[in-house]
Coordinates of C-alpha atoms in Angstrom, one line a residue:
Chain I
X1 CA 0.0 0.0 0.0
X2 CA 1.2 3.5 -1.0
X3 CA 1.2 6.1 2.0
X4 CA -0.4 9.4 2.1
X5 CA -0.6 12.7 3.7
X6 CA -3.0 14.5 5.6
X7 CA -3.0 18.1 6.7
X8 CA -5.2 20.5 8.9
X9 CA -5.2 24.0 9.5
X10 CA -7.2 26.8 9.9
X11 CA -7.2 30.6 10.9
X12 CA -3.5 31.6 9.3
X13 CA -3.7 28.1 7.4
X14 CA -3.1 29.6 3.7
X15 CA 0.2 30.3 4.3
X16 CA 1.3 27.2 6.5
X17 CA 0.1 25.1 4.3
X18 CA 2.3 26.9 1.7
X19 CA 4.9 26.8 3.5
X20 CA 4.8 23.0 4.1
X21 CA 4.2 22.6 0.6
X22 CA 6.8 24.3 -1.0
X23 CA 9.5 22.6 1.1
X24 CA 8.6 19.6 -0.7
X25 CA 11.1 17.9 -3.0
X26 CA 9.6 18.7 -6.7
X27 CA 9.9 14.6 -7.2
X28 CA 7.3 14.3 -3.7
X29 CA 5.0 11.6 -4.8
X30 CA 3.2 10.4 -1.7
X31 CA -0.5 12.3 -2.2
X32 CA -1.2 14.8 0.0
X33 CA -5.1 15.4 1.4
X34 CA -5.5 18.7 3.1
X35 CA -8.3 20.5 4.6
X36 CA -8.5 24.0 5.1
X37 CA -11.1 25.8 7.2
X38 CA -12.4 28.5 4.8
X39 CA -16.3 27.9 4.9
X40 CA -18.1 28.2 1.8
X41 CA -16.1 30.7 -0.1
X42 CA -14.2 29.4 -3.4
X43 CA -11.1 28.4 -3.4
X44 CA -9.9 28.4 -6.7
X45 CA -7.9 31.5 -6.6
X46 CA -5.8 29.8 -4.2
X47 CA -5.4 26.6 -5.5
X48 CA -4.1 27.6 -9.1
X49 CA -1.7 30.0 -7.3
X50 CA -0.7 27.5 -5.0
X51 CA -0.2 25.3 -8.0
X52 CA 1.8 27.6 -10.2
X53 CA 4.4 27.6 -7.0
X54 CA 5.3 24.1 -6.4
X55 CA 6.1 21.5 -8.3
X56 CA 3.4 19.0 -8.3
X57 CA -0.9 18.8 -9.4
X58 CA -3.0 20.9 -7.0
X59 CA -6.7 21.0 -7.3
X60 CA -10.0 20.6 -5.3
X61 CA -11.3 17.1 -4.7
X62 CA -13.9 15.3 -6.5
X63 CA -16.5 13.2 -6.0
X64 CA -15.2 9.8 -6.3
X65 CA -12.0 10.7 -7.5
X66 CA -9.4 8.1 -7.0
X67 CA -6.2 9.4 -5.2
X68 CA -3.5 9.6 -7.0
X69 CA 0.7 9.6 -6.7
X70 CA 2.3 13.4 -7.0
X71 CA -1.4 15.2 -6.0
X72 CA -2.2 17.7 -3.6
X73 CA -6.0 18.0 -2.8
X74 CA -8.4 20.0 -1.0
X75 CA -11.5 19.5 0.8
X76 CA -14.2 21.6 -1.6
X77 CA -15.8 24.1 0.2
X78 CA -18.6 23.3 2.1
X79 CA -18.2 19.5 1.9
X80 CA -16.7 16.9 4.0
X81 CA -13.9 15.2 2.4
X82 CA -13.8 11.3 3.4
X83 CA -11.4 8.7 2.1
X84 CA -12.9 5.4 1.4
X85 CA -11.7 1.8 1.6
X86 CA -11.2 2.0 -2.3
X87 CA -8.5 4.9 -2.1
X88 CA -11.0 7.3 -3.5
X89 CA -12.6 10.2 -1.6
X90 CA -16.8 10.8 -1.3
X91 CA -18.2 13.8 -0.5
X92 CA -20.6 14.7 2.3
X93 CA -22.9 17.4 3.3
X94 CA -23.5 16.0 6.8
X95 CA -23.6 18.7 9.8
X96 CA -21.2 20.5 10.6
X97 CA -18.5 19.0 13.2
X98 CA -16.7 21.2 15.3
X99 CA -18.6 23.8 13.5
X100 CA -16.8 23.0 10.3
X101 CA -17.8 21.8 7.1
X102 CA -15.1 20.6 5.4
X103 CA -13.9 18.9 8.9
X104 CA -10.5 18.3 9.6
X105 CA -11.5 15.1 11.7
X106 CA -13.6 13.5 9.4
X107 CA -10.9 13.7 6.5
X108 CA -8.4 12.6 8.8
X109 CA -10.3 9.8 10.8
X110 CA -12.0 8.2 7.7
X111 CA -7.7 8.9 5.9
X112 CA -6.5 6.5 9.4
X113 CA -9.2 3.7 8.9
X114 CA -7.9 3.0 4.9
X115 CA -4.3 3.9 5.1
X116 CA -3.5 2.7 8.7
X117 CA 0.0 2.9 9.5
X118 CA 0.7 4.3 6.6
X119 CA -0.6 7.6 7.2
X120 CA 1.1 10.7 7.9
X121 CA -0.8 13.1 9.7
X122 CA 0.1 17.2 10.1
X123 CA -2.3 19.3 12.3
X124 CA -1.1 23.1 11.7
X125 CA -2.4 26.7 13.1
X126 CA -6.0 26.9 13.7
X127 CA -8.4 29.1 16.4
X128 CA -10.6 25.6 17.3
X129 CA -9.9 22.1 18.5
X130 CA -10.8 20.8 15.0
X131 CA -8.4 17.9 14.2
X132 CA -7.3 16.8 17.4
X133 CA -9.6 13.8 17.9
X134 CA -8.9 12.9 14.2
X135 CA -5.2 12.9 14.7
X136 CA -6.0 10.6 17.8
X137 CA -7.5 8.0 15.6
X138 CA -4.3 8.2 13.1
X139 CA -2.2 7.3 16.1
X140 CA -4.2 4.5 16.9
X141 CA -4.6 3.3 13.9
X142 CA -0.5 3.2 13.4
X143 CA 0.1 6.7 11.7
X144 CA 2.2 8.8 12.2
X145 CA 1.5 12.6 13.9
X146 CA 3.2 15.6 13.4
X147 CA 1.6 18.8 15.1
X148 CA 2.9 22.5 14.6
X149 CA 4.7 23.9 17.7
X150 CA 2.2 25.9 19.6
X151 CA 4.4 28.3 20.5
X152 CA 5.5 29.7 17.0
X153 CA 2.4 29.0 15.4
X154 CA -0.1 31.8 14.0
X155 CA -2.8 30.6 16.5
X156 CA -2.3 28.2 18.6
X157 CA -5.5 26.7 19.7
X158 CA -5.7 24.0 17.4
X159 CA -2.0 22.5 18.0
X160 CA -2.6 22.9 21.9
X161 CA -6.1 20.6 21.9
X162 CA -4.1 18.5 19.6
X163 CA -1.4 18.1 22.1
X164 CA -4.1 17.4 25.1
X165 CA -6.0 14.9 23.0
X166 CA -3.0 12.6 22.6
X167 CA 0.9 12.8 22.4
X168 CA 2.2 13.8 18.8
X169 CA 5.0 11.7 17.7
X170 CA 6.6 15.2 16.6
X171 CA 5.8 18.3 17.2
X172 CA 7.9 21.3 15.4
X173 CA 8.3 24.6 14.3
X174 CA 6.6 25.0 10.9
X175 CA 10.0 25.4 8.8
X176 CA 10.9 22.0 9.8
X177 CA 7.7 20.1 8.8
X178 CA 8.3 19.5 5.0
X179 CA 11.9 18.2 5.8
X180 CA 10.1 15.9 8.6
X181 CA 7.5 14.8 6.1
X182 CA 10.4 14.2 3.1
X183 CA 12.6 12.0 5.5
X184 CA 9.6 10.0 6.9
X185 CA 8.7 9.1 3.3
X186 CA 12.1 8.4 2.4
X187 CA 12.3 5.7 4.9
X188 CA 9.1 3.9 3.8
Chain V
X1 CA -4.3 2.2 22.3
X2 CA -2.7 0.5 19.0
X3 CA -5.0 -1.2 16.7
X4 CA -3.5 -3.6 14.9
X5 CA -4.0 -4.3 11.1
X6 CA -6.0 -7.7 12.3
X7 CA -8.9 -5.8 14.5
X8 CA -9.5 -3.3 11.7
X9 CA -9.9 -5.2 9.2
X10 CA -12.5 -7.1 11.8
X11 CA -14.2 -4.0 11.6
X12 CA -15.0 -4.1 7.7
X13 CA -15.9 -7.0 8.4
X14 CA -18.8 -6.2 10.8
X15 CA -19.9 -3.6 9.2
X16 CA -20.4 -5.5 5.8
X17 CA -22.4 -8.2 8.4
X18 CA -24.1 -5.1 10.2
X19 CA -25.8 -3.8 6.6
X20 CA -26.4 -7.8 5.4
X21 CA -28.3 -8.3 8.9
X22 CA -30.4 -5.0 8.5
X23 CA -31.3 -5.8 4.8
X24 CA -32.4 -9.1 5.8
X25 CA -34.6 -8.0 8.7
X26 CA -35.7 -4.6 7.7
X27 CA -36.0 -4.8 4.1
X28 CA -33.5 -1.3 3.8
X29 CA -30.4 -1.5 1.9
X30 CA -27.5 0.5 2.7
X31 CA -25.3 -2.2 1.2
X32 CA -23.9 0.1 -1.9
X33 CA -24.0 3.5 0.6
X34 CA -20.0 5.0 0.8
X35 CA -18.9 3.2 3.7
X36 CA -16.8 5.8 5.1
X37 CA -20.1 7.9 6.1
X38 CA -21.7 4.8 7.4
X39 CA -19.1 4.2 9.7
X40 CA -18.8 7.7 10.8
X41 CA -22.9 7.7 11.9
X42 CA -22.4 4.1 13.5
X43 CA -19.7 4.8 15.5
X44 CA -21.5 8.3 16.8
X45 CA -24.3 5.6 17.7
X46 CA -22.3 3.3 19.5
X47 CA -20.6 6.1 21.5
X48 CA -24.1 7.1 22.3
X49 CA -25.5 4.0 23.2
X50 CA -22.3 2.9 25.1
X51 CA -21.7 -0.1 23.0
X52 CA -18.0 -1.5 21.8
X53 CA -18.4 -3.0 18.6
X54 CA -20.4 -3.3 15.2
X55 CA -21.2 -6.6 16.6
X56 CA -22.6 -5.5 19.5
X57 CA -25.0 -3.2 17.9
X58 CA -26.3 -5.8 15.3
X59 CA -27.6 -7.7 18.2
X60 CA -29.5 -5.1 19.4
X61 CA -31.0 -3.7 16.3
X62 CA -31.7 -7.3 15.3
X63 CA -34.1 -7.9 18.7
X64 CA -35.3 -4.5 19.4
X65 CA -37.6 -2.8 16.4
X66 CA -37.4 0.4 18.1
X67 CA -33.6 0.7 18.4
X68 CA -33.6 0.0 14.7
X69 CA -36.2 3.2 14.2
X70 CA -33.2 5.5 15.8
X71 CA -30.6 3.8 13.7
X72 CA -32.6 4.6 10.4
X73 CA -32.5 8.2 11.5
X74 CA -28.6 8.1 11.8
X75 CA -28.1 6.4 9.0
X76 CA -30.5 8.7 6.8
X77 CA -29.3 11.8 5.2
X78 CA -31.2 15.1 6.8
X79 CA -28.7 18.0 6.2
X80 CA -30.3 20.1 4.0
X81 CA -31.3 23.7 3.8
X82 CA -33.5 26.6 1.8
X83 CA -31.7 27.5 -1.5
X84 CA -28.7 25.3 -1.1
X85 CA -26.2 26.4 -3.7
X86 CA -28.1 29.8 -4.2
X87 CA -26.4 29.8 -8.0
X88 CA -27.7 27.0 -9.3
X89 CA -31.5 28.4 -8.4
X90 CA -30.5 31.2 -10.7
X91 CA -29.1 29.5 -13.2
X92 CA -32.6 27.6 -13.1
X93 CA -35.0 30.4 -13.1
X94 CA -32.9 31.8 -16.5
X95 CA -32.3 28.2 -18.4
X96 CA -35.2 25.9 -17.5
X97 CA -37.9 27.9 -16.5
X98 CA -39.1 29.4 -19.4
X99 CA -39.5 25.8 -20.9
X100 CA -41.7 24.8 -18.3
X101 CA -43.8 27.7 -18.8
X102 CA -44.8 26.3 -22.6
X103 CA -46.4 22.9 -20.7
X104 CA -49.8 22.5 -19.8
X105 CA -49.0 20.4 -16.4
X106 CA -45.8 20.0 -14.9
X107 CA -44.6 16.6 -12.7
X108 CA -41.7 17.0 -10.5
X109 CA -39.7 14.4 -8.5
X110 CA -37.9 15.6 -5.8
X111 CA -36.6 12.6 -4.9
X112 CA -34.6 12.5 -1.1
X113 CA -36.2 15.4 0.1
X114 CA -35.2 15.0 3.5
X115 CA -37.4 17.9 6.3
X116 CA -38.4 19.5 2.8
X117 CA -36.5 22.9 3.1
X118 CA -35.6 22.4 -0.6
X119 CA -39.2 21.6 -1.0
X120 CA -40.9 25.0 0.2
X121 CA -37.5 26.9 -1.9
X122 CA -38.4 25.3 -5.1
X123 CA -42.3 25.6 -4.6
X124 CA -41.5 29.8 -3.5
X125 CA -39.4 30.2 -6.9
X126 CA -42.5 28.5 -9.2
X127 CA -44.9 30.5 -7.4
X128 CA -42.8 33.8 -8.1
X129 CA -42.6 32.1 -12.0
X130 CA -46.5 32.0 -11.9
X131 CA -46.3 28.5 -12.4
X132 CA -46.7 26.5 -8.9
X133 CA -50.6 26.2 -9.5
X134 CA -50.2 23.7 -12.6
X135 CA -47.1 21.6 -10.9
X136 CA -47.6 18.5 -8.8
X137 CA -44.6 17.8 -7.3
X138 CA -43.6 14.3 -5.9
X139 CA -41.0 14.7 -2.4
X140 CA -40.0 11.4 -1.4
X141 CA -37.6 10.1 1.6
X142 CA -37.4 7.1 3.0
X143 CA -37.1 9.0 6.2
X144 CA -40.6 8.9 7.4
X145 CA -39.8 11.2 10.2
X146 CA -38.1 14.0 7.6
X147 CA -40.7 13.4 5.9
X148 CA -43.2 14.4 9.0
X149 CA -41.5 17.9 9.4
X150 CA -41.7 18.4 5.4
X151 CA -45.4 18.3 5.5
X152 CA -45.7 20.3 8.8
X153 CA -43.2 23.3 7.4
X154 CA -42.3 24.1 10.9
X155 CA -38.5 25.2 10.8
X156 CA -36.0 27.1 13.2
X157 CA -36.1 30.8 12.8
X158 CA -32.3 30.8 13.5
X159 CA -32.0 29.9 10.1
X160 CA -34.0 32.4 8.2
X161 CA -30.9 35.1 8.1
X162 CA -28.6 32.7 6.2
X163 CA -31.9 31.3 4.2
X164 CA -32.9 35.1 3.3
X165 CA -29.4 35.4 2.3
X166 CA -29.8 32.5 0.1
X167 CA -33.2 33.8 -1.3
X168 CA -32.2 36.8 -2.4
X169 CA -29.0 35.3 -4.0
X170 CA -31.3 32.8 -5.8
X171 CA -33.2 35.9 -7.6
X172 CA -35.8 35.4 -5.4
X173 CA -38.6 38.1 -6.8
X174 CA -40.1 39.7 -2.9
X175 CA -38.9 38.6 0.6
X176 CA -38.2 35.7 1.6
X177 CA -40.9 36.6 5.1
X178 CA -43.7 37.0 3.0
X179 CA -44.3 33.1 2.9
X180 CA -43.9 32.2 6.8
X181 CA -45.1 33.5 9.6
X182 CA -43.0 33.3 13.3
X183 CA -43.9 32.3 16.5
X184 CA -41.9 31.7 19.6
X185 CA -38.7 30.8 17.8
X186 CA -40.3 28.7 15.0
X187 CA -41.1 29.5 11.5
X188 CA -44.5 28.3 9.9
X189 CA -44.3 28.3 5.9
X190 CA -47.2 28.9 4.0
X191 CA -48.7 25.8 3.6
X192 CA -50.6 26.9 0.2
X193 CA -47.3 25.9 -1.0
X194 CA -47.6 22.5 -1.0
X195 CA -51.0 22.3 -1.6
X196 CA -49.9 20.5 -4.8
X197 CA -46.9 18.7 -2.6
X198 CA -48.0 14.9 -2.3
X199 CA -44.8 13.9 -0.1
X200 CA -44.4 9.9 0.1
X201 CA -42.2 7.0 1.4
X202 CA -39.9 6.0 -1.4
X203 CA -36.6 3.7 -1.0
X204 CA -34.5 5.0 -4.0
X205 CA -32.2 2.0 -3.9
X206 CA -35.5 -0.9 -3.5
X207 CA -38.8 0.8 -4.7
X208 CA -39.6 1.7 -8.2
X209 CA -40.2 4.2 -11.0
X210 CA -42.7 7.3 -11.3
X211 CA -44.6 7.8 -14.8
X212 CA -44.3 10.6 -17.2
X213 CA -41.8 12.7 -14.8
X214 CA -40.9 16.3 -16.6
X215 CA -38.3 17.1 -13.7
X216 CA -36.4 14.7 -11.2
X217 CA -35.0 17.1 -8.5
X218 CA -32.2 14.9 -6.6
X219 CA -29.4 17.2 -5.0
X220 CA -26.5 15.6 -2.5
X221 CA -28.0 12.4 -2.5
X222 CA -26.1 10.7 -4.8
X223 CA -22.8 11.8 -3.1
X224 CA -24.0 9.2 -0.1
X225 CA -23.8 6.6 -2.9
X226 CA -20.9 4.2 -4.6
X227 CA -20.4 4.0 -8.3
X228 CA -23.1 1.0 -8.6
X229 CA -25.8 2.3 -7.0
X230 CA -25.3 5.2 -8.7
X231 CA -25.9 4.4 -11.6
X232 CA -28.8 2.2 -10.8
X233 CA -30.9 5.2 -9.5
X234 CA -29.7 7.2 -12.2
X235 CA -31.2 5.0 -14.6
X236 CA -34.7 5.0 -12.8
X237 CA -34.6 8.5 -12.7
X238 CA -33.9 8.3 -17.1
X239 CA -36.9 5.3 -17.0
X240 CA -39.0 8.0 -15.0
X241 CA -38.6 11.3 -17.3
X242 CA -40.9 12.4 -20.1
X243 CA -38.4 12.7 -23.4
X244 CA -36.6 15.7 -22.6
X245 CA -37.1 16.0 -19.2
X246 CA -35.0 17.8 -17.0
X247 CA -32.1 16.0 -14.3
X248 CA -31.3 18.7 -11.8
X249 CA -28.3 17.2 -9.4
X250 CA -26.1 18.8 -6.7
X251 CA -23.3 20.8 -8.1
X252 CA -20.6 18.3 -6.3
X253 CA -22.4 15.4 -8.5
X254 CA -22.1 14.6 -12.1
X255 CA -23.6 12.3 -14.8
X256 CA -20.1 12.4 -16.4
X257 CA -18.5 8.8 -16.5
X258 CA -21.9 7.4 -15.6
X259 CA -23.9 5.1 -17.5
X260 CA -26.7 7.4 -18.5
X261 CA -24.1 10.6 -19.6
X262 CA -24.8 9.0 -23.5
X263 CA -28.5 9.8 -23.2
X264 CA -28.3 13.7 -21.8
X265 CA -27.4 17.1 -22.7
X266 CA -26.2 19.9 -20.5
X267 CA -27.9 22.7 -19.9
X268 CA -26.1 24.2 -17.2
X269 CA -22.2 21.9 -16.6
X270 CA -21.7 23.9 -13.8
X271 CA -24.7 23.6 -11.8
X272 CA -25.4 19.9 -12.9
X273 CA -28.9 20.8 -14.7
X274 CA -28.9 18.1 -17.5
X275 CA -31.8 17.5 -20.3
X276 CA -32.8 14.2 -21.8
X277 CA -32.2 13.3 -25.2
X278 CA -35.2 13.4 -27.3
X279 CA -33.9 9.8 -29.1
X280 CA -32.7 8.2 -25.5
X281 CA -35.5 5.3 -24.1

């Protein structure tokens, strides 16, 4: 089985999540499944400037999309993003859960039950505690956890109630995540 | 807690049981749902109800009739709200409107209509079209209790600022209060808007088709489906339109890659309004 990628953030999230991104190797391959907390508003603007920075496919999830190698994809706005036993992703308009829709625990706890141990899970800056029950089920599920240091991140809310809900197997400033993410790959 | 590879996959394993047993007793068929929402609603059941396992739950809904009544409700899609997607009820009013104007009756499907918010938006926009009074529209669920608060119209008012929002987005012709009335926290809709609502108990995935349909209205139900079940309900929606009916569904779903895409034009590729082929069965 080929491992993935999963990454949370909210208020400042834009930028961490560019960060992380561009401190990918151009070769990355492993997909990466991200939610962002932006509500219902478009995302597009983002996404194909995002894209034109980094080296790999960015672009908003579909509706039975299989995942696929060298891929970045976001939740679409307004949806939940799940991951299903097939490796492809369904959609879902259920309620809101920790008054998000896309949810960063549903992508990530539905992301533990397929991928399992193979699963790398990153919880960045956020103002809620959305994520930090999903990054639980990743660890007990085998995955691998990775949560932005509270203390130099944009808001730290979401890292903290991260950090409560269960013990990160790293947690660092948000330079050092990419290089975290490449070597952990590497050694797969 | 580490859960090893062996225990998870013990838990596809119940839950492929789990739907079996269900079917079996109760007739429903979740068996082609996406699993991933399935076990999200289960596992907010057990958690409720205390229990461990899958397992443990199939006993219960197996011997107690009632249990299974709450499980159909957490296992049944009721997110919904007025004007969802507030674009595509534009893009509806300008492209497919002013075709249903030139027929004599009109027969909509709304098929998974869920507490009917969708229901009263779509019955406010043919009113404001002058053409409610020759439409019989056709709201199913197999939700029976959604399907109670559809008929009833009773809805939070904490919703009507985002719903007004969506109204007036939607090209919505006068104000959205003019067809409710409030009282102690609750809206009451106009109920002569569904005077010529006949909302029913329909299984999409077991029951059958409806006759000489001009417009199937099925919006972020599909999403809840995998690719086979998909395309079974799509093709008794194609088995229940008129030749070139219309196929409105949610902007998220598409006919593209399905078996039916060969027998359908678009009208609108962007909010998933689709028209049937005049030389399609």
């Amino acid at each position: 089985m080929t491992p993935a990628i999963v990454i949370g953030a909210s208020s400042g999230g834009m930028e961490a999540i560019r960060q992380v991104l561009s401190g990918l190797p151009d070769k990355f391959e492993v997909p990466v499944l991200i939610v962002l907390h932006i509500g219902s508003n478009n995302i597009n603007h983002y996404l194909s400037l995002l894209g034109s920075n980094i080296g790999f496919r960015v672009k908003e999830a579909g509706e039975k999309e299989a995942i696929e190698s060298s891929t970045v994809y976001f939740a679409p706005p307004n949806y939940h993003l799940q991951v299903e036993a097939n490796f492809t992703f369904s959609l879902s308009i259920d309620a809101k859960v920790n008054y998000s829709r896309p949810s960063i625990d549903v992508l990530f706890e539905t992301a533990a039950w397929t991928y399992k141990e193979k699963l790398i899970g990153v919880l960045l800056t956020g103002s809620n505690s959305d994520g930090a029950s999903g990054l639980k089920a990743i660890k007990e599920y085998g995955g691998t956890t990775i949560v932005e240091n509270p203390a130099s991140a944009y808001t730290n809310t979401m890292p903290l109630a991260a950090i409560d809900a269960s013990t990160p197997d790293y947690v660092l400033d948000l330079k050092d995540i990419a290089q975290k993410i490449t070597e952990l790959c590497a050694g797969n | 807690m580490h859960i090893s590879q062996k225990t998870v996959d013990t838990e596809e394993i119940e839950l492929d049981l789990f739907l079996q047993a269900i079917h079996l007793k109760y007739g429903y068929d979740f068996r082609n749902y996406n699993k991933a929402h399935l076990r999200r609603r289960i596992n907010q059941r057990l958690q409720l109800s205390g229990l461990k396992t899958i397992s443990e739950l199939q006993n219960r809904v197996l011997w107690e009739k009632e249990f299974f009544q709450t499980l159909i409700q957490d296992l049944s899609i009721t997110v919904t709200e007025m004007f969802r997607d507030p674009e595509f009820y534009a893009a509806f009013r300008k492209k497919v409107i002013p075709d249903l104007k030139t027929y004599a009756h009109i027969k909509v499907w709304h098929a998974g209509c869920s507490t009917g918010e969708e229901v009263y938006s779509f019955a406010i926009l043919l009113k404001e079209e002058g053409i409610l009074s020759k439409t019989r529209i056709y709201a199913t669920d197999i939700n029976k209790n959604a399907l109670a608060t559809a008929k009833q119209g009773i809805y939070s008012s904490k919703e009507m600022e985002q719903y007004t929002r969506n109204y007036m987005e939607a090209g919505g012709a006068g104000k959205l209060s003019d067809y409710y009335t409030s009282k102690y926290g609750s809206v009451l809709f106009d109920q002569s808007l569904v005077k010529n609502v006949v909302f029913a108990d329909h299984n999409l995935v077991t029951d059958g088709v409806f006759a000489e349909i001009n417009l199937v209205f099925c919006r972020n139900v599909l999403i809840y489906f995998d690719k086979f079940l998909q395309n079974k309900v799509l093709t008794l929606f194609s088995n229940s339109l008129t030749k070139r009916g219309f196929l409105c569904l949610g902007t998220k779903e598409s006919l593209q890659f399905s078996e039916e895409e060969a027998n359908y034009s678009d009208i609108d590729k962007k909010m998933k309004i689709y028209r049937k082929l005049t030389g399609s069965l």
